[in-house]
Amino acid sequence: MPYLSKIALNPRRRKAVSLLSSPHRLHAAILAGLAVQPVTERVLWRIENNTPHRTEILVLTENRPSWQHLVDEAGWPGADGGEPLLADYTPLLERIALGKEFGFRLTANPVQSVPRPTKQSEQQNTRLKARAEPLNPGERRPRGLRVAHRTAAQQLAWLLARADRHGFTIPEATSDTPAPGLKADGLFAAGPAVSIVSRDILRFNKHRDGPRVTLSTATFEGRLRVTDPEALRAALLQGIGPAKGYGQGLLTLAPVRAKAAVAHA
Protein backbone atom coordinates (compact mmCIF):
# COMPACT_ATOMS: atom_id res chain seq x y z
CA MET A 1 0.00 0.00 0.00
CA PRO A 2 1.57 3.36 -0.99
CA TYR A 3 1.70 6.23 1.49
CA LEU A 4 2.08 9.95 0.95
CA SER A 5 3.72 11.82 3.82
CA LYS A 6 4.23 15.47 4.56
CA ILE A 7 7.07 16.22 6.97
CA ALA A 8 7.78 19.64 8.45
CA LEU A 9 11.40 20.62 9.08
CA ASN A 10 12.69 23.54 11.10
CA PRO A 11 15.25 25.39 8.91
CA ARG A 12 16.67 27.09 12.02
CA ARG A 13 18.01 23.80 13.37
CA ARG A 14 21.53 22.73 12.39
CA LYS A 15 20.51 19.26 11.23
CA ALA A 16 17.76 20.66 9.01
CA VAL A 17 20.23 23.10 7.43
CA SER A 18 22.59 20.22 6.71
CA LEU A 19 19.86 18.10 5.12
CA LEU A 20 18.40 20.90 3.04
CA SER A 21 21.81 21.85 1.67
CA SER A 22 22.34 18.41 0.12
CA PRO A 23 19.72 16.33 -1.74
CA HIS A 24 22.07 13.38 -1.25
CA ARG A 25 21.95 13.66 2.57
CA LEU A 26 18.22 14.37 2.59
CA HIS A 27 17.53 11.31 0.44
CA ALA A 28 19.55 9.14 2.83
CA ALA A 29 17.63 10.55 5.81
CA ILE A 30 14.33 9.79 4.06
CA LEU A 31 15.37 6.19 3.31
CA ALA A 32 16.22 5.79 7.00
CA GLY A 33 12.50 6.13 7.71
CA LEU A 34 11.77 2.72 6.19
CA ALA A 35 12.08 -0.39 8.33
CA VAL A 36 13.03 -2.79 5.52
CA GLN A 37 16.72 -2.18 4.79
CA PRO A 38 18.39 -1.95 2.39
CA VAL A 39 15.62 -0.04 0.68
CA THR A 40 14.75 -1.53 -2.70
CA GLU A 41 11.39 0.17 -3.24
CA ARG A 42 10.94 3.33 -5.28
CA VAL A 43 10.87 6.34 -2.98
CA LEU A 44 9.88 9.72 -4.43
CA TRP A 45 10.09 13.03 -2.66
CA ARG A 46 10.27 16.76 -3.19
CA ILE A 47 10.61 19.90 -1.18
CA GLU A 48 7.11 21.32 -1.24
CA ASN A 49 7.60 24.54 0.63
CA ASN A 50 10.86 26.14 1.68
CA THR A 51 10.93 29.34 3.74
CA PRO A 52 13.31 30.59 6.45
CA HIS A 53 10.70 29.51 9.02
CA ARG A 54 9.38 26.17 7.77
CA THR A 55 10.16 23.60 5.11
CA GLU A 56 7.77 20.83 4.12
CA ILE A 57 8.76 17.67 2.31
CA LEU A 58 6.38 15.36 0.46
CA VAL A 59 7.43 11.70 0.37
CA LEU A 60 5.78 8.80 -1.47
CA THR A 61 6.69 5.33 -0.22
CA GLU A 62 5.40 1.85 -0.96
CA ASN A 63 5.53 0.82 2.71
CA ARG A 64 4.43 2.64 5.84
CA PRO A 65 7.33 4.85 7.04
CA SER A 66 8.34 6.39 10.35
CA TRP A 67 9.61 9.98 10.39
CA GLN A 68 10.31 10.28 14.11
CA HIS A 69 14.06 10.60 13.51
CA LEU A 70 13.50 13.62 11.25
CA VAL A 71 11.14 15.22 13.76
CA ASP A 72 13.59 14.66 16.63
CA GLU A 73 16.67 15.87 14.77
CA ALA A 74 15.35 18.50 12.37
CA GLY A 75 11.71 19.27 13.18
CA TRP A 76 9.58 20.43 16.10
CA PRO A 77 9.29 17.42 18.47
CA GLY A 78 6.17 17.71 20.60
CA ALA A 79 4.98 20.97 19.05
CA ASP A 80 1.57 21.61 17.52
CA GLY A 81 1.94 21.32 13.75
CA GLY A 82 5.20 19.43 14.07
CA GLU A 83 3.89 15.90 13.59
CA PRO A 84 4.19 14.40 10.07
CA LEU A 85 0.99 13.82 8.10
CA LEU A 86 0.55 10.35 6.60
CA ALA A 87 -2.13 9.36 4.08
CA ASP A 88 -3.04 6.17 2.26
CA TYR A 89 -2.42 6.88 -1.43
CA THR A 90 -4.74 4.14 -2.73
CA PRO A 91 -7.97 6.24 -2.84
CA LEU A 92 -6.31 8.75 -5.17
CA LEU A 93 -5.06 5.99 -7.47
CA GLU A 94 -8.58 4.54 -7.60
CA ARG A 95 -10.07 7.90 -8.65
CA ILE A 96 -7.99 8.01 -11.82
CA ALA A 97 -10.23 7.28 -14.81
CA LEU A 98 -10.08 7.82 -18.55
CA GLY A 99 -10.96 11.40 -19.49
CA LYS A 100 -10.90 12.74 -15.94
CA GLU A 101 -9.04 15.99 -15.30
CA PHE A 102 -6.81 16.93 -12.38
CA GLY A 103 -4.65 19.82 -11.37
CA PHE A 104 -1.03 18.71 -11.09
CA ARG A 105 2.37 19.71 -9.77
CA LEU A 106 5.71 18.23 -10.76
CA THR A 107 9.29 19.14 -9.94
CA ALA A 108 11.59 17.49 -12.44
CA ASN A 109 15.05 17.48 -13.97
CA PRO A 110 14.47 17.98 -17.72
CA VAL A 111 17.39 16.58 -19.71
CA GLN A 112 18.22 15.40 -23.20
CA SER A 113 20.69 12.82 -24.47
CA VAL A 114 23.40 14.08 -26.84
CA PRO A 115 26.45 12.33 -28.35
CA ARG A 116 28.89 15.08 -27.33
CA PRO A 117 27.99 18.08 -25.10
CA THR A 118 29.24 21.47 -26.23
CA LYS A 119 30.58 22.23 -22.76
CA GLN A 120 31.87 19.07 -21.15
CA SER A 121 32.19 18.52 -17.43
CA GLU A 122 35.15 16.62 -16.04
CA GLN A 123 32.98 13.52 -15.67
CA GLN A 124 31.64 13.77 -19.21
CA ASN A 125 35.14 14.27 -20.57
CA THR A 126 36.25 11.08 -18.80
CA ARG A 127 33.31 9.14 -20.24
CA LEU A 128 33.96 10.41 -23.76
CA LYS A 129 37.59 9.33 -23.54
CA ALA A 130 36.48 5.87 -22.44
CA ARG A 131 34.10 5.69 -25.37
CA ALA A 132 36.89 6.47 -27.80
CA GLU A 133 38.54 3.19 -26.92
CA PRO A 134 37.87 0.25 -29.31
CA LEU A 135 34.91 -1.96 -28.39
CA ASN A 136 35.32 -5.62 -27.62
CA PRO A 137 33.50 -8.10 -29.91
CA GLY A 138 29.76 -8.06 -29.14
CA GLU A 139 30.04 -4.94 -26.97
CA ARG A 140 27.56 -2.15 -27.67
CA ARG A 141 28.45 1.52 -27.81
CA PRO A 142 26.90 3.29 -24.75
CA ARG A 143 24.12 5.80 -25.19
CA GLY A 144 24.63 9.56 -25.31
CA LEU A 145 25.32 11.79 -22.35
CA ARG A 146 22.66 13.62 -20.40
CA VAL A 147 22.60 17.37 -20.82
CA ALA A 148 20.19 19.63 -18.97
CA HIS A 149 17.53 21.69 -20.69
CA ARG A 150 18.33 25.15 -19.39
CA THR A 151 15.65 27.44 -20.81
CA ALA A 152 12.02 27.52 -19.69
CA ALA A 153 10.85 26.86 -23.26
CA GLN A 154 13.04 23.74 -23.49
CA GLN A 155 11.86 22.49 -20.11
CA LEU A 156 8.22 23.00 -21.01
CA ALA A 157 8.69 21.21 -24.34
CA TRP A 158 10.36 18.34 -22.43
CA LEU A 159 7.26 17.83 -20.30
CA LEU A 160 4.80 18.12 -23.20
CA ALA A 161 6.79 15.52 -25.16
CA ARG A 162 6.49 13.02 -22.28
CA ALA A 163 2.86 13.48 -21.36
CA ASP A 164 1.50 10.82 -23.72
CA ARG A 165 3.81 8.05 -22.51
CA HIS A 166 2.82 8.80 -18.91
CA GLY A 167 -0.89 8.49 -19.59
CA PHE A 168 -2.08 12.07 -19.83
CA THR A 169 -2.43 15.05 -22.08
CA ILE A 170 -2.36 18.71 -21.17
CA PRO A 171 -5.47 20.40 -22.54
CA GLU A 172 -5.58 23.88 -23.90
CA ALA A 173 -6.08 26.66 -21.42
CA THR A 174 -9.16 28.49 -22.65
CA SER A 175 -11.22 31.39 -21.43
CA ASP A 176 -14.52 32.82 -22.55
CA THR A 177 -13.69 36.14 -20.94
CA PRO A 178 -11.71 38.37 -23.32
CA ALA A 179 -9.02 40.70 -22.10
CA PRO A 180 -9.94 44.39 -21.88
CA GLY A 181 -10.19 45.87 -25.36
CA LEU A 182 -10.66 42.51 -27.11
CA LYS A 183 -13.92 41.42 -28.72
CA ALA A 184 -15.43 38.16 -27.49
CA ASP A 185 -15.62 35.66 -30.33
CA GLY A 186 -15.96 32.20 -28.81
CA LEU A 187 -13.32 30.63 -26.56
CA PHE A 188 -9.80 32.01 -26.40
CA ALA A 189 -7.02 29.42 -26.65
CA ALA A 190 -4.10 30.39 -24.43
CA GLY A 191 -1.82 27.41 -25.12
CA PRO A 192 -1.30 24.33 -22.93
CA ALA A 193 -2.73 24.61 -19.43
CA VAL A 194 0.64 24.37 -17.72
CA SER A 195 3.26 26.83 -16.54
CA ILE A 196 6.65 26.75 -14.86
CA VAL A 197 6.24 28.28 -11.41
CA SER A 198 9.87 27.99 -10.30
CA ARG A 199 13.28 26.99 -11.63
CA ASP A 200 16.50 26.18 -9.80
CA ILE A 201 20.02 24.87 -10.20
CA LEU A 202 21.12 22.43 -7.47
CA ARG A 203 24.84 21.94 -6.82
CA PHE A 204 26.13 19.46 -4.24
CA ASN A 205 28.64 16.68 -3.66
CA LYS A 206 27.54 13.08 -3.20
CA HIS A 207 30.52 12.51 -0.92
CA ARG A 208 33.09 14.80 0.71
CA ASP A 209 35.69 14.13 -2.00
CA GLY A 210 33.22 12.99 -4.65
CA PRO A 211 32.33 14.66 -7.93
CA ARG A 212 30.18 17.75 -8.00
CA VAL A 213 26.56 17.13 -9.03
CA THR A 214 24.64 19.87 -10.85
CA LEU A 215 20.93 19.61 -11.62
CA SER A 216 18.69 22.07 -13.47
CA THR A 217 15.16 21.72 -12.14
CA ALA A 218 11.74 23.10 -13.03
CA THR A 219 8.46 22.97 -11.14
CA PHE A 220 5.40 22.66 -13.37
CA GLU A 221 1.82 23.37 -12.36
CA GLY A 222 -1.24 22.95 -14.54
CA ARG A 223 -4.12 20.77 -15.59
CA LEU A 224 -3.97 17.30 -17.12
CA ARG A 225 -6.50 14.94 -18.68
CA VAL A 226 -6.16 11.18 -18.22
CA THR A 227 -5.63 9.24 -21.46
CA ASP A 228 -4.25 5.99 -20.00
CA PRO A 229 -5.12 5.36 -16.32
CA GLU A 230 -2.56 2.57 -15.85
CA ALA A 231 0.27 4.61 -17.34
CA LEU A 232 -0.62 7.59 -15.16
CA ARG A 233 -0.74 5.42 -12.02
CA ALA A 234 2.71 4.12 -12.95
CA ALA A 235 3.98 7.69 -13.38
CA LEU A 236 2.60 8.64 -9.97
CA LEU A 237 4.31 5.68 -8.29
CA GLN A 238 7.54 5.58 -10.30
CA GLY A 239 8.06 9.27 -11.06
CA ILE A 240 8.91 11.21 -14.21
CA GLY A 241 12.38 11.93 -15.54
CA PRO A 242 15.83 11.38 -13.99
CA ALA A 243 17.37 12.32 -10.61
CA LYS A 244 14.55 10.79 -8.57
CA GLY A 245 16.98 10.15 -5.71
CA TYR A 246 17.55 13.89 -5.50
CA GLY A 247 13.96 15.00 -5.04
CA GLN A 248 12.89 15.06 -8.70
CA GLY A 249 10.01 13.37 -10.52
CA LEU A 250 7.23 13.24 -7.91
CA LEU A 251 3.93 14.03 -9.70
CA THR A 252 1.01 14.99 -7.46
CA LEU A 253 -2.63 15.59 -8.35
CA ALA A 254 -5.38 17.78 -6.99
CA PRO A 255 -9.04 18.38 -7.86
CA VAL A 256 -9.40 20.75 -10.79
CA ARG A 257 -12.23 22.73 -9.22
CA ALA A 258 -9.99 24.09 -6.48
CA LYS A 259 -6.48 23.42 -7.71
CA ALA A 260 -5.18 26.81 -6.57
CA ALA A 261 -6.46 26.33 -3.05
CA VAL A 262 -6.16 22.66 -2.13
CA ALA A 263 -3.09 20.76 -1.08
CA HIS A 264 -1.78 18.29 -3.67
CA ALA A 265 -2.23 14.68 -2.64
mmCIF file of N, CA, C and O in Angstrom, residues 5-34 37 43-47 54-61 65-79 81-86:
data_model
loop_
_atom_site.group_PDB
_atom_site.id
_atom_site.type_symbol
_atom_site.label_atom_id
_atom_site.label_comp_id
_atom_site.label_asym_id
_atom_site.label_seq_id
_atom_site.Cartn_x
_atom_site.Cartn_y
_atom_site.Cartn_z
ATOM 1 N N SER A 5 3.427 11.146 2.551
ATOM 2 C CA SER A 5 3.717 11.816 3.824
ATOM 3 C C SER A 5 4.072 13.273 3.578
ATOM 4 O O SER A 5 4.611 13.630 2.524
ATOM 5 N N LYS A 6 3.759 14.084 4.550
ATOM 6 C CA LYS A 6 4.229 15.470 4.563
ATOM 7 C C LYS A 6 4.949 15.692 5.895
ATOM 8 O O LYS A 6 4.373 15.522 6.962
ATOM 9 N N ILE A 7 6.228 16.076 5.787
ATOM 10 C CA ILE A 7 7.075 16.220 6.966
ATOM 11 C C ILE A 7 7.526 17.675 7.060
ATOM 12 O O ILE A 7 8.037 18.233 6.086
ATOM 13 N N ALA A 8 7.362 18.250 8.229
ATOM 14 C CA ALA A 8 7.785 19.643 8.449
ATOM 15 C C ALA A 8 9.163 19.659 9.098
ATOM 16 O O ALA A 8 9.402 18.979 10.099
ATOM 17 N N LEU A 9 10.073 20.428 8.504
ATOM 18 C CA LEU A 9 11.404 20.619 9.078
ATOM 19 C C LEU A 9 11.562 22.061 9.547
ATOM 20 O O LEU A 9 10.955 22.979 8.993
ATOM 21 N N ASN A 10 12.415 22.217 10.554
ATOM 22 C CA ASN A 10 12.693 23.541 11.105
ATOM 23 C C ASN A 10 14.025 24.042 10.537
ATOM 24 O O ASN A 10 15.099 23.607 10.984
ATOM 25 N N PRO A 11 14.001 24.946 9.559
ATOM 26 C CA PRO A 11 15.251 25.391 8.911
ATOM 27 C C PRO A 11 16.204 26.110 9.849
ATOM 28 O O PRO A 11 17.329 26.424 9.440
ATOM 29 N N ARG A 12 15.772 26.409 11.078
ATOM 30 C CA ARG A 12 16.668 27.089 12.020
ATOM 31 C C ARG A 12 17.469 26.095 12.853
ATOM 32 O O ARG A 12 18.294 26.513 13.680
ATOM 33 N N ARG A 13 17.225 24.794 12.649
ATOM 34 C CA ARG A 13 18.010 23.797 13.365
ATOM 35 C C ARG A 13 19.170 23.322 12.480
ATOM 36 O O ARG A 13 19.039 23.200 11.267
ATOM 37 N N ARG A 14 20.305 23.059 13.131
ATOM 38 C CA ARG A 14 21.531 22.731 12.390
ATOM 39 C C ARG A 14 21.350 21.506 11.502
ATOM 40 O O ARG A 14 21.802 21.479 10.363
ATOM 41 N N LYS A 15 20.681 20.479 12.013
ATOM 42 C CA LYS A 15 20.506 19.265 11.232
ATOM 43 C C LYS A 15 19.646 19.518 9.991
ATOM 44 O O LYS A 15 19.924 18.996 8.906
ATOM 45 N N ALA A 16 18.618 20.337 10.154
ATOM 46 C CA ALA A 16 17.765 20.658 9.007
ATOM 47 C C ALA A 16 18.563 21.419 7.949
ATOM 48 O O ALA A 16 18.428 21.159 6.747
ATOM 49 N N VAL A 17 19.400 22.350 8.380
ATOM 50 C CA VAL A 17 20.229 23.099 7.429
ATOM 51 C C VAL A 17 21.132 22.151 6.651
ATOM 52 O O VAL A 17 21.292 22.265 5.433
ATOM 53 N N SER A 18 21.714 21.188 7.362
ATOM 54 C CA SER A 18 22.591 20.219 6.707
ATOM 55 C C SER A 18 21.832 19.383 5.679
ATOM 56 O O SER A 18 22.300 19.175 4.554
ATOM 57 N N LEU A 19 20.646 18.926 6.038
ATOM 58 C CA LEU A 19 19.864 18.095 5.117
ATOM 59 C C LEU A 19 19.403 18.891 3.905
ATOM 60 O O LEU A 19 19.467 18.414 2.765
ATOM 61 N N LEU A 20 18.942 20.104 4.149
ATOM 62 C CA LEU A 20 18.395 20.900 3.044
ATOM 63 C C LEU A 20 19.476 21.411 2.100
ATOM 64 O O LEU A 20 19.182 21.802 0.971
ATOM 65 N N SER A 21 20.726 21.394 2.533
ATOM 66 C CA SER A 21 21.814 21.852 1.666
ATOM 67 C C SER A 21 22.311 20.753 0.744
ATOM 68 O O SER A 21 23.110 21.022 -0.159
ATOM 69 N N SER A 22 21.851 19.517 0.943
ATOM 70 C CA SER A 22 22.338 18.409 0.123
ATOM 71 C C SER A 22 21.217 17.424 -0.161
ATOM 72 O O SER A 22 20.789 16.690 0.744
ATOM 73 N N PRO A 23 20.710 17.352 -1.402
ATOM 74 C CA PRO A 23 19.715 16.333 -1.737
ATOM 75 C C PRO A 23 20.209 14.916 -1.452
ATOM 76 O O PRO A 23 19.407 14.029 -1.161
ATOM 77 N N HIS A 24 21.522 14.709 -1.527
ATOM 78 C CA HIS A 24 22.073 13.377 -1.248
ATOM 79 C C HIS A 24 21.860 13.013 0.230
ATOM 80 O O HIS A 24 21.404 11.904 0.544
ATOM 81 N N ARG A 25 22.158 13.933 1.140
ATOM 82 C CA ARG A 25 21.951 13.660 2.567
ATOM 83 C C ARG A 25 20.466 13.555 2.904
ATOM 84 O O ARG A 25 20.060 12.710 3.709
ATOM 85 N N LEU A 26 19.649 14.404 2.292
ATOM 86 C CA LEU A 26 18.219 14.367 2.590
ATOM 87 C C LEU A 26 17.607 13.053 2.108
ATOM 88 O O LEU A 26 16.768 12.457 2.794
ATOM 89 N N HIS A 27 18.041 12.591 0.951
ATOM 90 C CA HIS A 27 17.530 11.305 0.445
ATOM 91 C C HIS A 27 17.896 10.171 1.398
ATOM 92 O O HIS A 27 17.056 9.308 1.701
ATOM 93 N N ALA A 28 19.127 10.178 1.890
ATOM 94 C CA ALA A 28 19.554 9.137 2.827
ATOM 95 C C ALA A 28 18.731 9.200 4.117
ATOM 96 O O ALA A 28 18.344 8.157 4.674
ATOM 97 N N ALA A 29 18.433 10.401 4.588
ATOM 98 C CA ALA A 29 17.626 10.546 5.805
ATOM 99 C C ALA A 29 16.206 10.045 5.579
ATOM 100 O O ALA A 29 15.585 9.464 6.479
ATOM 101 N N ILE A 30 15.674 10.265 4.381
ATOM 102 C CA ILE A 30 14.326 9.785 4.064
ATOM 103 C C ILE A 30 14.315 8.253 4.010
ATOM 104 O O ILE A 30 13.422 7.601 4.561
ATOM 105 N N LEU A 31 15.310 7.660 3.385
ATOM 106 C CA LEU A 31 15.369 6.195 3.312
ATOM 107 C C LEU A 31 15.487 5.581 4.706
ATOM 108 O O LEU A 31 15.019 4.456 4.934
ATOM 109 N N ALA A 32 16.084 6.306 5.633
ATOM 110 C CA ALA A 32 16.217 5.794 7.001
ATOM 111 C C ALA A 32 14.874 5.687 7.714
ATOM 112 O O ALA A 32 14.791 5.073 8.782
ATOM 113 N N GLY A 33 13.825 6.234 7.117
ATOM 114 C CA GLY A 33 12.498 6.132 7.710
ATOM 115 C C GLY A 33 11.761 4.857 7.362
ATOM 116 O O GLY A 33 10.623 4.657 7.802
ATOM 117 N N LEU A 34 12.394 3.987 6.583
ATOM 118 C CA LEU A 34 11.767 2.720 6.188
ATOM 119 C C LEU A 34 12.414 1.577 6.948
ATOM 120 O O LEU A 34 13.646 1.494 7.051
ATOM 121 N N GLN A 37 15.432 -2.662 5.313
ATOM 122 C CA GLN A 37 16.717 -2.183 4.791
ATOM 123 C C GLN A 37 17.526 -3.352 4.226
ATOM 124 O O GLN A 37 17.455 -4.457 4.768
ATOM 125 N N VAL A 43 11.247 5.267 -3.902
ATOM 126 C CA VAL A 43 10.870 6.338 -2.981
ATOM 127 C C VAL A 43 10.987 7.672 -3.728
ATOM 128 O O VAL A 43 12.043 7.990 -4.276
ATOM 129 N N LEU A 44 9.887 8.407 -3.773
ATOM 130 C CA LEU A 44 9.875 9.719 -4.428
ATOM 131 C C LEU A 44 9.658 10.805 -3.381
ATOM 132 O O LEU A 44 8.918 10.594 -2.419
ATOM 133 N N TRP A 45 10.283 11.927 -3.595
ATOM 134 C CA TRP A 45 10.087 13.031 -2.656
ATOM 135 C C TRP A 45 10.378 14.356 -3.350
ATOM 136 O O TRP A 45 10.997 14.400 -4.405
ATOM 137 N N ARG A 46 9.912 15.415 -2.721
ATOM 138 C CA ARG A 46 10.267 16.756 -3.189
ATOM 139 C C ARG A 46 10.064 17.743 -2.050
ATOM 140 O O ARG A 46 9.269 17.502 -1.128
ATOM 141 N N ILE A 47 10.809 18.806 -2.131
ATOM 142 C CA ILE A 47 10.614 19.902 -1.182
ATOM 143 C C ILE A 47 9.409 20.699 -1.666
ATOM 144 O O ILE A 47 9.414 21.257 -2.756
ATOM 145 N N ARG A 54 9.957 27.510 7.819
ATOM 146 C CA ARG A 54 9.384 26.166 7.767
ATOM 147 C C ARG A 54 9.607 25.578 6.373
ATOM 148 O O ARG A 54 9.406 26.257 5.364
ATOM 149 N N THR A 55 10.024 24.328 6.360
ATOM 150 C CA THR A 55 10.158 23.598 5.108
ATOM 151 C C THR A 55 9.329 22.325 5.207
ATOM 152 O O THR A 55 9.363 21.635 6.223
ATOM 153 N N GLU A 56 8.585 22.045 4.154
ATOM 154 C CA GLU A 56 7.771 20.832 4.122
ATOM 155 C C GLU A 56 8.245 19.931 2.988
ATOM 156 O O GLU A 56 8.532 20.400 1.879
ATOM 157 N N ILE A 57 8.305 18.645 3.282
ATOM 158 C CA ILE A 57 8.761 17.669 2.308
ATOM 159 C C ILE A 57 7.651 16.655 2.080
ATOM 160 O O ILE A 57 7.110 16.087 3.041
ATOM 161 N N LEU A 58 7.311 16.422 0.823
ATOM 162 C CA LEU A 58 6.375 15.362 0.463
ATOM 163 C C LEU A 58 7.181 14.106 0.129
ATOM 164 O O LEU A 58 8.182 14.187 -0.591
ATOM 165 N N VAL A 59 6.729 12.964 0.631
ATOM 166 C CA VAL A 59 7.427 11.699 0.370
ATOM 167 C C VAL A 59 6.395 10.637 0.015
ATOM 168 O O VAL A 59 5.397 10.469 0.728
ATOM 169 N N LEU A 60 6.637 9.923 -1.068
ATOM 170 C CA LEU A 60 5.779 8.805 -1.469
ATOM 171 C C LEU A 60 6.567 7.509 -1.301
ATOM 172 O O LEU A 60 7.628 7.351 -1.900
ATOM 173 N N THR A 61 6.029 6.601 -0.483
ATOM 174 C CA THR A 61 6.693 5.327 -0.221
ATOM 175 C C THR A 61 5.715 4.185 -0.488
ATOM 176 O O THR A 61 4.494 4.366 -0.423
ATOM 177 N N PRO A 65 6.044 4.361 6.489
ATOM 178 C CA PRO A 65 7.329 4.848 7.040
ATOM 179 C C PRO A 65 7.181 5.344 8.474
ATOM 180 O O PRO A 65 6.077 5.463 9.007
ATOM 181 N N SER A 66 8.299 5.680 9.072
ATOM 182 C CA SER A 66 8.335 6.390 10.352
ATOM 183 C C SER A 66 9.280 7.576 10.197
ATOM 184 O O SER A 66 10.422 7.423 9.763
ATOM 185 N N TRP A 67 8.792 8.766 10.558
ATOM 186 C CA TRP A 67 9.608 9.978 10.392
ATOM 187 C C TRP A 67 10.047 10.563 11.723
ATOM 188 O O TRP A 67 10.453 11.724 11.796
ATOM 189 N N GLN A 68 9.989 9.763 12.777
ATOM 190 C CA GLN A 68 10.310 10.285 14.107
ATOM 191 C C GLN A 68 11.741 10.813 14.171
ATOM 192 O O GLN A 68 12.021 11.801 14.858
ATOM 193 N N HIS A 69 12.663 10.150 13.462
ATOM 194 C CA HIS A 69 14.060 10.601 13.512
ATOM 195 C C HIS A 69 14.213 11.993 12.907
ATOM 196 O O HIS A 69 15.002 12.807 13.386
ATOM 197 N N LEU A 70 13.423 12.286 11.847
ATOM 198 C CA LEU A 70 13.498 13.623 11.247
ATOM 199 C C LEU A 70 12.876 14.664 12.179
ATOM 200 O O LEU A 70 13.377 15.787 12.291
ATOM 201 N N VAL A 71 11.772 14.291 12.821
ATOM 202 C CA VAL A 71 11.139 15.221 13.764
ATOM 203 C C VAL A 71 12.092 15.530 14.912
ATOM 204 O O VAL A 71 12.288 16.688 15.293
ATOM 205 N N ASP A 72 12.708 14.474 15.460
ATOM 206 C CA ASP A 72 13.586 14.664 16.625
ATOM 207 C C ASP A 72 14.830 15.482 16.282
ATOM 208 O O ASP A 72 15.269 16.317 17.076
ATOM 209 N N GLU A 73 15.392 15.243 15.102
ATOM 210 C CA GLU A 73 16.673 15.866 14.770
ATOM 211 C C GLU A 73 16.537 17.178 14.000
ATOM 212 O O GLU A 73 17.435 18.030 14.066
ATOM 213 N N ALA A 74 15.421 17.332 13.258
ATOM 214 C CA ALA A 74 15.349 18.496 12.371
ATOM 215 C C ALA A 74 13.974 19.149 12.344
ATOM 216 O O ALA A 74 13.749 20.035 11.521
ATOM 217 N N GLY A 75 13.059 18.711 13.196
ATOM 218 C CA GLY A 75 11.712 19.266 13.175
ATOM 219 C C GLY A 75 11.357 19.978 14.456
ATOM 220 O O GLY A 75 12.180 20.666 15.066
ATOM 221 N N TRP A 76 10.091 19.809 14.870
ATOM 222 C CA TRP A 76 9.579 20.425 16.097
ATOM 223 C C TRP A 76 8.999 19.319 16.990
ATOM 224 O O TRP A 76 7.769 19.164 17.056
ATOM 225 N N PRO A 77 9.835 18.520 17.653
ATOM 226 C CA PRO A 77 9.291 17.421 18.468
ATOM 227 C C PRO A 77 8.356 17.921 19.555
ATOM 228 O O PRO A 77 8.713 18.803 20.327
ATOM 229 N N GLY A 78 7.140 17.374 19.568
ATOM 230 C CA GLY A 78 6.171 17.708 20.597
ATOM 231 C C GLY A 78 5.372 18.970 20.350
ATOM 232 O O GLY A 78 4.458 19.281 21.120
ATOM 233 N N ALA A 79 5.664 19.697 19.291
ATOM 234 C CA ALA A 79 4.983 20.968 19.050
ATOM 235 C C ALA A 79 3.740 20.765 18.193
ATOM 236 O O ALA A 79 3.688 19.863 17.353
ATOM 237 N N GLY A 81 1.549 21.129 15.144
ATOM 238 C CA GLY A 81 1.936 21.319 13.754
ATOM 239 C C GLY A 81 3.259 20.694 13.397
ATOM 240 O O GLY A 81 3.717 20.821 12.256
ATOM 241 N N GLY A 82 3.890 20.021 14.349
ATOM 242 C CA GLY A 82 5.196 19.430 14.073
ATOM 243 C C GLY A 82 5.149 17.965 13.692
ATOM 244 O O GLY A 82 6.157 17.420 13.231
ATOM 245 N N GLU A 83 3.989 17.325 13.905
ATOM 246 C CA GLU A 83 3.894 15.901 13.587
ATOM 247 C C GLU A 83 3.708 15.679 12.083
ATOM 248 O O GLU A 83 2.951 16.412 11.430
ATOM 249 N N PRO A 84 4.371 14.694 11.504
ATOM 250 C CA PRO A 84 4.187 14.399 10.074
ATOM 251 C C PRO A 84 2.757 13.966 9.774
ATOM 252 O O PRO A 84 2.088 13.369 10.624
ATOM 253 N N LEU A 85 2.293 14.283 8.580
ATOM 254 C CA LEU A 85 0.991 13.821 8.099
ATOM 255 C C LEU A 85 1.218 12.617 7.213
ATOM 256 O O LEU A 85 2.135 12.614 6.380
ATOM 257 N N LEU A 86 0.376 11.597 7.355
ATOM 258 C CA LEU A 86 0.547 10.347 6.604
ATOM 259 C C LEU A 86 -0.802 9.942 6.038
ATOM 260 O O LEU A 86 -1.781 9.861 6.786
#
